[in-house]
C-alpha positions as a Markdown table, in Angstrom:
| # | Residue | x | y | z |
|---|---|---|---|---|
| 1 | Ile | 81.3 | 72.1 | 117.2 |
| 2 | Gly | 78.1 | 73.6 | 115.2 |
| 3 | Leu | 78.5 | 73.9 | 111.8 |
| 4 | Pro | 75.1 | 76.7 | 110.9 |
| 5 | Pro | 73.0 | 76.7 | 109.0 |
| 6 | Gly | 70.9 | 74.4 | 110.8 |
| 7 | Gly | 72.9 | 72.5 | 112.7 |
| 8 | Glu | 74.4 | 75.8 | 115.1 |
| 9 | Thr | 75.6 | 75.3 | 118.9 |
| 10 | Phe | 76.1 | 78.4 | 121.3 |
| 11 | Phe | 78.4 | 78.7 | 122.9 |
| 12 | Asn | 78.6 | 81.1 | 126.1 |
| 13 | His | 81.9 | 81.2 | 127.7 |
| 14 | Leu | 81.0 | 81.9 | 131.5 |
| 15 | Gly | 84.6 | 81.9 | 133.5 |
| 16 | Gly | 85.9 | 79.5 | 132.9 |
| 17 | Thr | 89.4 | 77.2 | 130.4 |
| 18 | Val | 89.5 | 76.8 | 126.6 |
| 19 | Glu | 91.7 | 74.7 | 126.1 |
| 20 | Val | 93.8 | 73.6 | 123.4 |
| 21 | Leu | 96.5 | 70.6 | 123.1 |
| 22 | Thr | 96.5 | 69.4 | 118.9 |
| 23 | Gly | 94.7 | 70.5 | 115.3 |
| 24 | Thr | 92.3 | 73.5 | 115.7 |
| 25 | Leu | 89.3 | 74.2 | 117.3 |
| 26 | Arg | 86.7 | 76.0 | 115.5 |
| 27 | Leu | 84.0 | 78.1 | 118.4 |
| 28 | Pro | 80.3 | 78.7 | 117.3 |
| 29 | Arg | 78.3 | 82.5 | 118.6 |
| 30 | Gly | 77.1 | 82.2 | 121.6 |
| 31 | Asp | 77.2 | 85.7 | 124.6 |
| 32 | Ser | 80.3 | 85.6 | 126.5 |
| 33 | Thr | 81.8 | 87.2 | 130.2 |
| 34 | Gly | 84.7 | 86.2 | 130.3 |
| 35 | Gly | 88.2 | 83.4 | 130.9 |
| 36 | Thr | 91.1 | 81.4 | 130.1 |
| 37 | Phe | 92.0 | 80.4 | 126.3 |
| 38 | Ile | 94.8 | 78.1 | 126.6 |
| 39 | Val | 96.1 | 76.8 | 123.5 |
| 40 | Ala | 99.2 | 74.5 | 123.0 |
| 41 | Gln | 101.6 | 75.4 | 120.4 |
| 42 | Gly | 100.7 | 73.9 | 116.7 |
| 43 | Ala | 97.3 | 74.3 | 118.1 |
| 44 | Thr | 94.5 | 76.0 | 116.8 |
| 45 | Leu | 91.6 | 78.1 | 118.5 |
| 46 | Asp | 89.1 | 79.5 | 116.1 |
| 47 | Leu | 87.3 | 82.1 | 117.9 |
| 48 | Asn | 84.6 | 81.8 | 115.3 |
| 49 | Ser | 83.0 | 79.0 | 112.9 |
| 50 | Gly | 81.2 | 80.9 | 110.2 |
| 51 | Ser | 79.2 | 83.9 | 109.1 |
| 52 | Gln | 77.5 | 84.3 | 112.2 |
| 53 | Phe | 79.1 | 87.0 | 115.4 |
| 54 | Gly | 80.0 | 85.7 | 118.7 |
| 55 | Ser | 79.3 | 88.3 | 121.2 |
| 56 | Tyr | 82.4 | 88.9 | 124.8 |
| 57 | Ser | 82.6 | 90.7 | 127.7 |
| 58 | Gly | 85.2 | 90.5 | 131.0 |
| 59 | Thr | 88.7 | 90.2 | 130.3 |
| 60 | Tyr | 89.8 | 86.7 | 128.1 |
| 61 | Asn | 93.4 | 85.8 | 129.0 |
| 62 | Gly | 95.3 | 83.4 | 127.4 |
| 63 | Ser | 98.5 | 81.0 | 127.3 |
| 64 | Gly | 101.3 | 79.0 | 125.6 |
| 65 | Ala | 102.7 | 79.0 | 121.9 |
| 66 | Gly | 99.6 | 78.0 | 119.8 |
| 67 | Val | 97.5 | 81.0 | 118.2 |
| 68 | Val | 94.0 | 82.2 | 118.6 |
| 69 | Glu | 93.1 | 83.7 | 115.3 |
| 70 | Leu | 89.4 | 85.9 | 113.4 |
| 71 | Asn | 89.8 | 84.5 | 109.9 |
| 72 | Ser | 86.3 | 85.6 | 109.2 |
| 73 | Gly | 81.8 | 86.7 | 110.4 |
| 74 | Met | 82.5 | 89.2 | 113.7 |
| 75 | Ile | 82.8 | 89.1 | 117.1 |
| 76 | Ser | 81.2 | 92.1 | 119.5 |
| 77 | Ser | 82.1 | 93.2 | 122.6 |
| 78 | Met | 79.4 | 94.6 | 125.2 |
| 79 | Gly | 78.9 | 95.9 | 127.7 |
| 80 | Pro | 81.3 | 96.4 | 129.7 |
| 81 | Gly | 83.6 | 96.3 | 127.4 |
| 82 | Ala | 86.1 | 93.9 | 126.5 |
| 83 | Thr | 89.2 | 93.2 | 127.5 |
| 84 | Phe | 92.1 | 90.9 | 125.8 |
| 85 | Asn | 95.2 | 89.7 | 126.6 |
| 86 | Leu | 96.0 | 87.3 | 124.9 |
| 87 | Pro | 100.2 | 86.4 | 123.6 |
| 88 | Asn | 98.9 | 85.2 | 120.1 |
| 89 | Phe | 95.9 | 86.7 | 118.8 |
| 90 | His | 96.2 | 85.9 | 114.4 |
| 91 | Trp | 93.7 | 88.5 | 113.1 |
| 92 | Asn | 93.8 | 87.0 | 109.6 |
| 93 | Gly | 89.4 | 88.6 | 108.7 |
| 94 | Gly | 86.2 | 89.5 | 109.6 |
| 95 | Thr | 85.0 | 92.1 | 112.0 |
| 96 | Ile | 85.8 | 93.3 | 115.2 |
| 97 | Ser | 82.5 | 94.9 | 116.0 |
| 98 | Ala | 83.7 | 98.0 | 119.1 |
| 99 | Gly | 80.2 | 100.1 | 119.8 |
| 100 | Gln | 81.6 | 99.0 | 123.8 |
| 101 | Val | 85.7 | 99.0 | 123.8 |
| 102 | Phe | 87.0 | 96.2 | 123.3 |
| 103 | Asn | 90.8 | 96.4 | 123.8 |
| 104 | Asn | 94.1 | 94.3 | 123.1 |
| 105 | Thr | 96.5 | 94.2 | 125.9 |
| 106 | Gly | 98.7 | 91.2 | 124.5 |
| 107 | Thr | 99.9 | 90.7 | 120.8 |
| 108 | Met | 97.5 | 91.0 | 118.3 |
| 109 | Arg | 99.0 | 89.9 | 114.8 |
| 110 | Leu | 96.9 | 91.5 | 110.9 |
| 111 | Gln | 98.2 | 88.8 | 108.7 |
| 112 | Gly | 96.5 | 87.5 | 105.0 |
| 113 | Ser | 95.2 | 90.3 | 102.3 |
| 114 | Gly | 91.8 | 90.2 | 103.4 |
| 115 | Gly | 90.9 | 93.0 | 105.1 |
| 116 | Trp | 90.1 | 93.5 | 108.8 |
| 117 | Gly | 87.2 | 95.9 | 109.0 |
| 118 | Ile | 86.0 | 97.9 | 112.3 |
| 119 | Asn | 82.9 | 98.8 | 113.2 |
| 120 | Gly | 82.6 | 101.3 | 116.2 |
| 121 | Gly | 84.7 | 103.6 | 118.7 |
| 122 | Gly | 85.8 | 101.1 | 121.4 |
| 123 | Phe | 88.7 | 99.6 | 119.7 |
| 124 | Thr | 91.6 | 100.5 | 121.6 |
| 125 | Asn | 95.1 | 98.7 | 121.3 |
| 126 | Ser | 96.7 | 99.1 | 124.4 |
| 127 | Gly | 99.2 | 95.8 | 124.3 |
| 128 | Thr | 100.7 | 95.4 | 120.5 |
| 129 | Ile | 99.5 | 95.0 | 116.7 |
| 130 | Ile | 102.1 | 94.0 | 114.4 |
| 131 | His | 100.4 | 94.8 | 110.6 |
| 132 | Asp | 102.2 | 92.9 | 108.5 |
| 133 | Gly | 99.4 | 91.6 | 106.3 |
| 134 | Thr | 98.6 | 92.6 | 102.1 |
| 135 | Gly | 95.4 | 93.9 | 103.4 |
| 136 | Val | 93.7 | 97.0 | 104.8 |
| 137 | Leu | 91.6 | 98.2 | 107.6 |
| 138 | Gln | 88.0 | 98.9 | 106.6 |
| 139 | Trp | 85.1 | 101.1 | 108.7 |
| 140 | Gly | 82.7 | 101.2 | 109.3 |
| 141 | Ala | 80.3 | 104.2 | 109.4 |
| 142 | Asn | 82.4 | 106.8 | 112.7 |
| 143 | Ala | 84.4 | 103.5 | 113.6 |
| 144 | Trp | 87.7 | 104.8 | 114.7 |
| 145 | Met | 91.1 | 103.2 | 116.7 |
| 146 | Thr | 92.6 | 104.4 | 119.4 |
| 147 | Asn | 96.4 | 103.6 | 119.6 |
| 148 | Ala | 95.9 | 103.9 | 123.7 |
| 149 | Ser | 98.9 | 105.2 | 125.9 |
| 150 | Gly | 101.3 | 102.1 | 126.2 |
| 151 | Gly | 100.4 | 100.4 | 122.7 |
| 152 | Ile | 102.8 | 99.8 | 119.6 |
| 153 | Tyr | 100.5 | 99.8 | 116.4 |
| 154 | Asp | 103.8 | 98.4 | 114.8 |
| 155 | Ile | 103.6 | 98.5 | 110.1 |
| 156 | Lys | 106.3 | 95.5 | 108.6 |
| 157 | Arg | 105.1 | 95.9 | 105.7 |
| 158 | Asp | 105.0 | 98.5 | 102.9 |
| 159 | Gly | 101.6 | 100.0 | 101.1 |
| 160 | Asn | 98.4 | 102.1 | 102.4 |
| 161 | Ile | 96.9 | 99.9 | 105.4 |
| 162 | Ala | 93.6 | 101.6 | 105.5 |
| 163 | Asn | 90.9 | 103.1 | 104.3 |
| 164 | Ala | 88.8 | 106.3 | 105.7 |
| 165 | Gly | 88.6 | 105.9 | 109.3 |
| 166 | Gln | 89.7 | 107.1 | 112.1 |
| 167 | Ile | 93.6 | 106.7 | 113.9 |
| 168 | Arg | 93.5 | 108.7 | 117.3 |
| 169 | Asn | 97.7 | 108.1 | 118.9 |
| 170 | Ser | 98.7 | 108.3 | 122.6 |
| 171 | Gly | 101.3 | 105.6 | 122.1 |
| 172 | Thr | 104.0 | 104.7 | 119.4 |
| 173 | Phe | 102.7 | 104.3 | 115.8 |
| 174 | Arg | 105.8 | 102.5 | 113.9 |
| 175 | Lys | 106.9 | 101.4 | 110.3 |
| 176 | Ser | 110.1 | 98.9 | 111.0 |
| 177 | Gly | 109.8 | 96.7 | 107.6 |
| 178 | Gly | 109.8 | 97.2 | 104.0 |
| 179 | Ser | 112.5 | 100.1 | 102.5 |
| 180 | Gly | 109.7 | 100.8 | 100.5 |
| 181 | Glu | 106.4 | 103.7 | 101.4 |
| 182 | Ala | 103.4 | 102.6 | 103.8 |
| 183 | Thr | 100.4 | 104.6 | 103.5 |
| 184 | Ile | 97.5 | 106.1 | 105.8 |
| 185 | Gly | 94.5 | 106.0 | 103.3 |
| 186 | Thr | 94.6 | 107.3 | 99.7 |
| 187 | Pro | 92.7 | 110.4 | 98.9 |
| 188 | Ala | 89.7 | 109.0 | 97.5 |
| 189 | Ala | 89.1 | 107.3 | 101.0 |
| 190 | Glu | 91.4 | 109.9 | 103.9 |
| 191 | Val | 92.1 | 108.5 | 107.1 |
| 192 | Tyr | 92.3 | 111.3 | 109.5 |
| 193 | Phe | 95.1 | 110.6 | 111.8 |
| 194 | Arg | 94.6 | 112.3 | 115.4 |
| 195 | Leu | 98.4 | 113.1 | 117.8 |
| 196 | Leu | 97.4 | 113.2 | 121.7 |
| 197 | Gly | 100.6 | 113.6 | 122.4 |
| 198 | Gly | 102.3 | 109.4 | 121.6 |
| 199 | Thr | 105.0 | 109.1 | 119.7 |
| 200 | Val | 105.3 | 108.4 | 115.6 |
| 201 | Glu | 108.9 | 106.3 | 114.9 |
| 202 | Val | 110.0 | 106.1 | 111.4 |
| 203 | Thr | 113.3 | 102.5 | 111.4 |
| 204 | Ser | 112.8 | 101.2 | 107.7 |
| 205 | Gly | 111.3 | 103.3 | 104.1 |
| 206 | Thr | 109.0 | 105.7 | 104.8 |
| 207 | Leu | 106.1 | 106.4 | 105.8 |
| 208 | Lys | 102.9 | 108.4 | 105.2 |
| 209 | Leu | 100.5 | 110.4 | 107.3 |
| 210 | Gly | 96.9 | 110.4 | 106.7 |
| 211 | Arg | 95.1 | 114.0 | 106.9 |
| 212 | Ser | 95.6 | 115.4 | 110.9 |
| 213 | Tyr | 92.6 | 116.3 | 113.1 |
| 214 | Pro | 92.0 | 120.0 | 113.4 |
| 215 | Asp | 92.1 | 118.7 | 117.8 |
| 216 | Ser | 95.7 | 117.2 | 118.1 |
| 217 | Thr | 97.9 | 118.2 | 120.2 |
| 218 | Gly | 100.9 | 117.4 | 119.9 |
| 219 | Gly | 103.4 | 114.2 | 120.1 |
| 220 | Thr | 107.2 | 112.8 | 119.2 |
| 221 | Phe | 108.5 | 112.5 | 115.8 |
| 222 | Ile | 111.9 | 110.0 | 115.6 |
| 223 | Val | 112.9 | 108.9 | 112.5 |
| 224 | Gly | 116.2 | 106.5 | 111.4 |
| 225 | Gln | 118.6 | 106.9 | 109.3 |
| 226 | Gly | 118.0 | 106.8 | 105.7 |
| 227 | Ala | 114.8 | 106.6 | 106.8 |
| 228 | Val | 111.8 | 109.1 | 106.0 |
| 229 | Leu | 108.2 | 110.7 | 108.0 |
| 230 | Asp | 106.0 | 112.2 | 105.6 |
| 231 | Ile | 104.1 | 114.1 | 108.1 |
| 232 | Asn | 101.1 | 115.2 | 105.2 |
| 233 | Gly | 101.6 | 119.8 | 103.4 |
| 234 | Ala | 98.1 | 120.0 | 103.8 |
| 235 | Ala | 97.2 | 118.7 | 107.0 |
| 236 | Ser | 98.0 | 121.1 | 110.3 |
| 237 | Phe | 99.2 | 120.0 | 113.2 |
| 238 | Pro | 98.1 | 121.9 | 116.6 |
| 239 | Gly | 100.4 | 121.4 | 119.4 |
| 240 | Glu | 104.0 | 121.1 | 120.4 |
| 241 | Tyr | 106.1 | 118.2 | 118.4 |
| 242 | Thr | 109.3 | 117.0 | 119.3 |
| 243 | Gly | 111.8 | 115.0 | 117.3 |
| 244 | Thr | 114.7 | 112.7 | 117.0 |
| 245 | Tyr | 116.2 | 112.4 | 113.6 |
| 246 | Gln | 119.3 | 110.7 | 111.8 |
| 247 | Gly | 116.4 | 111.0 | 108.5 |
């Protein structure tokens, strides 16, 4: 719907339904306040048709076996925040700007090799995020991600998953794929990993946590047989930690 430059169309989604039964529909920028996405099996709804940005507030529910995706550009959460409750949201690239709360309550997959950008401190996962792409999370200044109570962040590959930034975990942070090591940050781009009562679970390979924050409050470690959780010898972990170990 419209292509920049010169032919751009604004699409404001104000509580209605966007339905894709076949092929791909690419939405342009706009100021949206909520609605429903219905995407049939084999069809795709692309939330950004170019380098421009789209603004979202309110709640977006989805159904169907097809895919809602973000490939490039930026989508921004606007006041009072945006909630995405989508069964198949594929984040293949681009940036989510979360100056206001952006809450994933459905299932989001991080795919591809180009990486994913997070701006602001409002990015929240209360549903499931499956991280199986080979790119890394990139963070804007003072940006972080909250994995809320009930949320699951599931890493299914090896290698570094993030550069700089901060992860606040009150839910389940899991590595369930890849027989090697997954790291959260590097010495040159440290990621602060705050344990705020949630669970860190490793069922496959090794998970090396980033640097802990002094205000971590405790949590639970679950390590399966043959798996390893490396809590980083230079980190401090205030609070109380319990564990179940076969690894």
